[in-house]
Amino acid sequence: MAEVVIVPSAAAAGVLVADEIAALIRRQPDAVLGLATGSTPLPVYEALRPRLTGIDVSRVRGFALDEYVGIDPHHPESYRSVITREVVEPLGLNPDLIHTPNGSLETIEHAGDDYDRAIADAGGIDLQILGIGTSGHIGFNEPGSSFASRTRVKTLIEQTREDNARFFDSIDDVPMHCITQGLGTILEARHLFLLAFGENKAAAVAGAVEGPVTASLPGSAIQLHPHVTVVVDEAAASQLQDADYYRYAFANKPDWQGL
Ligand code: PGA
């Protein structure tokens, strides 16, 4: 099963994951990162910045999880803009090597296949950062998504549009459709880090980690992956049945094992 690490704060989670990413880039300068947007990964990117000092990041490659369909890529809330602002610029990455799915309507019919091919051509994703929605989605794979799904267009559920309305002037401005890496695509990454903070994520986290494996809670797909690290604060861990065991296992983790 996934390793669950319960940390005191989102900042502590950021440090833990950033240390892993910095170590990965040090040993593999052309590492392929799976990048997430939203509030959850921000502490990771923040902690990563000082850890990259003196490390050559010019060959680091990256693939975002998802993008809105039909949004102007220059819109401040397009995921292309968000990734540029929150990841590429602060970390000094080469923008030509950092990809987001193409949400343009002109090419949308084959944009999913193009994206999966680009990931495969890059040799696959080494380390994938994931948040989880209150609906249990990972990427924008809303409940009902096939575990075999590839990058494709999905319709956002109302709950997700409400959750994301904070980034827009009003909910009416939140796009209805997105293009997201599929669950099958995400499961091909070599190491998944699923992060969640706050009480409102507790049910989704418990379902993903300990619930039945079900398309009704897409995050539960992580149970099918051999190398997953779930990093949560106390509030997001509050509905986990086996929280004490996870704490015990992490406190007694052999040094040689790593994450
Ligand atoms: P959040 O979104 O990080 O903004 O909470 C997570 C998600 O919807 O996957």
Coordinates of C-alpha atoms and ligand atoms in Angstrom, one line a residue:
M1 CA 0.0 0.0 0.0
A2 CA 0.9 3.6 -0.1
E3 CA 3.3 4.9 2.5
V4 CA 1.5 7.6 4.6
V5 CA 3.6 10.3 6.2
I6 CA 1.7 12.6 8.6
V7 CA 3.4 15.9 9.0
P8 CA 2.7 18.9 11.3
S9 CA 2.1 21.4 8.5
A10 CA 1.9 22.0 4.8
A11 CA 5.3 23.7 5.0
A12 CA 6.8 20.5 6.5
A13 CA 5.3 18.5 3.7
G14 CA 6.8 20.9 1.2
V15 CA 10.3 20.4 2.7
L16 CA 9.9 16.6 2.6
V17 CA 8.9 16.5 -1.0
A18 CA 11.2 19.2 -2.2
D19 CA 14.2 17.3 -0.7
E20 CA 13.2 14.3 -2.8
I21 CA 12.9 16.4 -6.0
A22 CA 16.2 18.1 -5.4
A23 CA 17.9 14.8 -4.8
L24 CA 16.3 13.4 -8.0
I25 CA 17.5 16.3 -10.1
R26 CA 21.0 16.1 -8.6
R27 CA 21.4 12.4 -9.6
Q28 CA 19.4 12.8 -12.9
P29 CA 19.7 16.3 -14.3
D30 CA 17.2 15.6 -17.1
A31 CA 14.6 14.2 -14.6
V32 CA 10.9 14.3 -15.8
L33 CA 8.6 15.9 -13.2
G34 CA 4.9 15.5 -13.1
L35 CA 3.6 18.9 -12.0
A36 CA 0.3 19.8 -10.3
T37 CA -1.5 23.1 -10.0
G38 CA -3.9 24.3 -7.3
S39 CA -3.0 25.3 -3.7
T40 CA -1.7 22.0 -2.5
P41 CA 1.7 21.8 -4.3
L42 CA 2.7 25.4 -3.6
P43 CA 4.7 24.6 -0.4
V44 CA 6.6 22.1 -2.4
Y45 CA 7.6 24.7 -5.1
E46 CA 8.4 27.2 -2.4
A47 CA 10.7 24.8 -0.5
L48 CA 12.3 23.6 -3.7
R49 CA 13.6 27.0 -4.8
P50 CA 16.4 27.3 -2.2
R51 CA 17.2 23.7 -2.5
L52 CA 18.1 24.1 -6.2
T53 CA 20.8 26.7 -5.6
G54 CA 23.9 25.5 -7.3
I55 CA 22.1 22.6 -9.1
D56 CA 21.9 22.7 -12.9
V57 CA 18.2 22.7 -13.7
S58 CA 18.5 23.5 -17.4
R59 CA 17.7 20.0 -18.5
V60 CA 14.8 19.3 -16.1
R61 CA 11.6 18.3 -18.0
G62 CA 8.1 18.6 -16.8
F63 CA 4.5 17.7 -17.6
A64 CA 1.5 19.3 -15.9
L65 CA -1.5 17.1 -15.1
D66 CA -4.2 19.1 -16.7
E67 CA -5.5 22.3 -18.4
Y68 CA -8.8 24.0 -19.0
V69 CA -10.3 23.5 -22.5
G70 CA -10.9 26.7 -24.5
I71 CA -9.1 29.0 -22.1
D72 CA -6.7 31.5 -23.6
P73 CA -3.3 30.2 -22.7
H74 CA -2.4 33.8 -21.6
H75 CA -5.3 34.0 -19.2
P76 CA -3.7 34.2 -15.7
E77 CA -5.6 31.1 -14.5
S78 CA -4.8 28.9 -17.5
Y79 CA -2.6 26.1 -16.1
R80 CA 0.0 27.1 -18.6
S81 CA 0.2 30.5 -16.9
V82 CA 0.0 29.1 -13.4
I83 CA 2.9 26.6 -14.1
T84 CA 4.9 29.4 -15.7
R85 CA 4.3 31.8 -12.7
E86 CA 4.6 29.3 -9.9
V87 CA 7.1 26.7 -11.2
V88 CA 9.0 27.6 -14.3
E89 CA 10.0 31.2 -13.4
P90 CA 10.8 30.9 -9.7
L91 CA 12.8 27.7 -10.2
G92 CA 14.5 28.9 -13.3
L93 CA 13.4 25.9 -15.5
N94 CA 13.6 26.0 -19.3
P95 CA 10.0 26.8 -20.4
D96 CA 10.6 24.8 -23.6
L97 CA 10.9 21.6 -21.6
I98 CA 7.8 22.1 -19.4
H99 CA 4.6 21.0 -21.0
T100 CA 0.9 21.5 -20.3
P101 CA -1.9 19.7 -22.2
N102 CA -3.1 21.8 -25.1
G103 CA -6.6 23.0 -24.4
S104 CA -7.0 24.9 -27.6
L105 CA -10.3 24.0 -29.4
E106 CA -8.6 23.8 -32.8
T107 CA -6.5 20.7 -31.9
I108 CA -8.5 19.3 -29.0
E109 CA -9.5 16.1 -30.8
H110 CA -5.9 14.8 -30.8
A111 CA -4.4 16.8 -27.9
G112 CA -4.7 13.9 -25.5
D113 CA -3.0 11.4 -27.7
D114 CA -0.3 14.0 -28.5
Y115 CA 0.3 14.6 -24.8
D116 CA 0.6 10.9 -23.9
R117 CA 3.0 10.5 -26.8
A118 CA 5.1 13.4 -25.6
I119 CA 5.3 11.8 -22.1
A120 CA 6.3 8.5 -23.5
D121 CA 8.9 10.1 -25.8
A122 CA 10.4 11.7 -22.7
G123 CA 10.8 8.3 -21.2
G124 CA 7.9 8.6 -18.7
I125 CA 7.5 10.7 -15.6
D126 CA 10.0 10.0 -12.8
L127 CA 8.1 11.8 -10.0
Q128 CA 4.5 12.9 -10.0
I129 CA 3.1 15.4 -7.6
L130 CA -0.6 15.0 -7.0
G131 CA -3.2 16.9 -5.1
I132 CA -6.7 15.5 -4.4
G133 CA -10.0 17.2 -4.9
T134 CA -12.8 17.1 -2.4
S135 CA -14.5 14.9 -4.9
G136 CA -11.6 12.5 -4.7
H137 CA -10.3 13.5 -8.2
I138 CA -6.6 13.3 -9.0
G139 CA -5.7 15.5 -12.0
F140 CA -9.2 16.3 -13.2
N141 CA -10.3 12.7 -13.3
E142 CA -13.7 13.2 -11.7
P143 CA -15.6 10.3 -10.1
G144 CA -16.4 7.6 -12.6
S145 CA -13.1 7.9 -14.5
S146 CA -11.7 4.7 -15.8
F147 CA -8.5 3.4 -14.2
A148 CA -7.3 2.7 -17.7
S149 CA -8.0 6.3 -18.9
R150 CA -5.5 8.2 -21.0
T151 CA -5.1 12.0 -21.4
R152 CA -8.5 13.2 -22.6
V153 CA -11.3 15.8 -22.3
K154 CA -13.5 15.6 -19.2
T155 CA -16.4 17.6 -17.9
L156 CA -15.8 19.2 -14.5
I157 CA -18.3 18.4 -11.8
E158 CA -20.1 21.3 -10.2
Q159 CA -18.2 20.8 -6.9
T160 CA -14.8 21.2 -8.7
R161 CA -16.0 24.3 -10.5
E162 CA -17.2 25.7 -7.1
D163 CA -13.8 24.8 -5.5
N164 CA -11.9 26.5 -8.3
A165 CA -14.2 29.6 -8.5
R166 CA -11.8 31.3 -6.0
F167 CA -9.3 31.7 -8.8
F168 CA -11.8 33.4 -11.1
D169 CA -14.1 36.4 -10.8
S170 CA -17.1 34.2 -10.6
I171 CA -18.1 30.5 -11.0
D172 CA -19.5 31.3 -14.4
D173 CA -16.0 32.1 -15.5
V174 CA -14.7 28.6 -14.5
P175 CA -14.5 26.5 -17.7
M176 CA -16.8 23.5 -18.0
H177 CA -14.3 21.2 -19.7
C178 CA -10.7 20.3 -19.1
I179 CA -8.1 18.0 -20.6
T180 CA -6.4 15.8 -18.0
Q181 CA -3.9 13.1 -17.8
G182 CA -5.9 9.9 -17.4
L183 CA -5.6 7.6 -14.3
G184 CA -3.8 5.1 -16.5
T185 CA -1.3 7.8 -17.5
I186 CA -0.8 8.9 -13.9
L187 CA -0.3 5.3 -12.8
E188 CA 2.7 5.0 -15.2
A189 CA 4.7 7.6 -13.4
R190 CA 7.5 5.9 -11.4
H191 CA 6.9 7.5 -8.0
L192 CA 3.6 9.2 -6.9
F193 CA 3.5 11.8 -4.2
L194 CA -0.1 12.6 -3.2
L195 CA -0.4 15.6 -0.9
A196 CA -3.4 16.9 1.0
F197 CA -3.9 19.5 3.7
G198 CA -6.9 20.5 5.8
E199 CA -10.1 19.0 7.2
N200 CA -12.0 19.3 3.9
K201 CA -9.7 16.8 2.3
A202 CA -9.9 14.2 5.1
A203 CA -12.7 12.1 3.6
A204 CA -11.1 12.0 0.1
V205 CA -7.7 11.0 1.7
A206 CA -9.3 8.2 3.8
G207 CA -11.2 7.0 0.7
A208 CA -8.1 7.1 -1.5
V209 CA -5.8 5.3 1.0
E210 CA -8.0 2.9 2.9
G211 CA -11.3 2.7 1.0
P212 CA -12.2 0.3 -1.7
V213 CA -10.5 0.7 -5.1
T214 CA -13.3 2.3 -7.0
A215 CA -13.8 4.6 -10.0
S216 CA -16.2 6.5 -7.7
L217 CA -13.2 7.8 -5.8
P218 CA -10.5 8.2 -8.5
G219 CA -7.8 8.8 -5.9
S220 CA -8.1 5.2 -4.8
A221 CA -6.3 4.3 -8.0
I222 CA -3.1 5.0 -6.1
Q223 CA -3.6 1.6 -4.3
L224 CA -2.8 0.0 -7.7
H225 CA 0.6 1.7 -7.8
P226 CA 3.8 0.1 -6.4
H227 CA 5.5 3.3 -5.2
V228 CA 3.3 6.0 -3.6
T229 CA 4.0 8.4 -0.8
V230 CA 1.0 10.1 0.7
V231 CA 2.0 13.3 2.6
V232 CA -0.8 14.8 4.7
D233 CA -1.2 17.2 7.7
E234 CA -3.0 16.1 10.8
A235 CA -6.3 17.6 9.6
A236 CA -6.2 15.8 6.3
A237 CA -5.2 12.6 8.2
S238 CA -8.1 12.9 10.7
Q239 CA -10.3 10.2 9.1
L240 CA -7.5 7.6 8.5
Q241 CA -8.3 4.4 10.5
D242 CA -4.7 3.4 10.7
A243 CA -3.1 6.7 11.4
D244 CA -1.2 5.4 14.5
Y245 CA 0.3 2.6 12.4
Y246 CA 1.5 5.0 9.7
R247 CA 3.1 7.2 12.4
Y248 CA 4.8 4.2 13.9
A249 CA 6.0 2.8 10.6
F250 CA 7.5 6.2 9.6
A251 CA 9.1 6.7 12.9
N252 CA 10.8 3.3 12.6
K253 CA 11.6 3.5 9.0
P254 CA 15.0 2.1 8.2
D255 CA 17.4 4.9 7.1
W256 CA 18.6 3.0 4.0
Q257 CA 15.0 2.8 2.7
G258 CA 14.4 6.4 1.6
L259 CA 10.9 7.5 0.6
Ligands
PGA1 P1 -6.2 22.2 -4.4 O1 -6.9 21.3 -5.5 O2 -4.8 21.9 -4.3 O3 -6.4 23.6 -4.9 O4 -7.0 22.0 -3.1 C1 -6.5 19.9 -5.5 C2 -7.2 19.3 -6.7 O5 -8.3 19.7 -7.0 O6 -6.6 18.3 -7.2

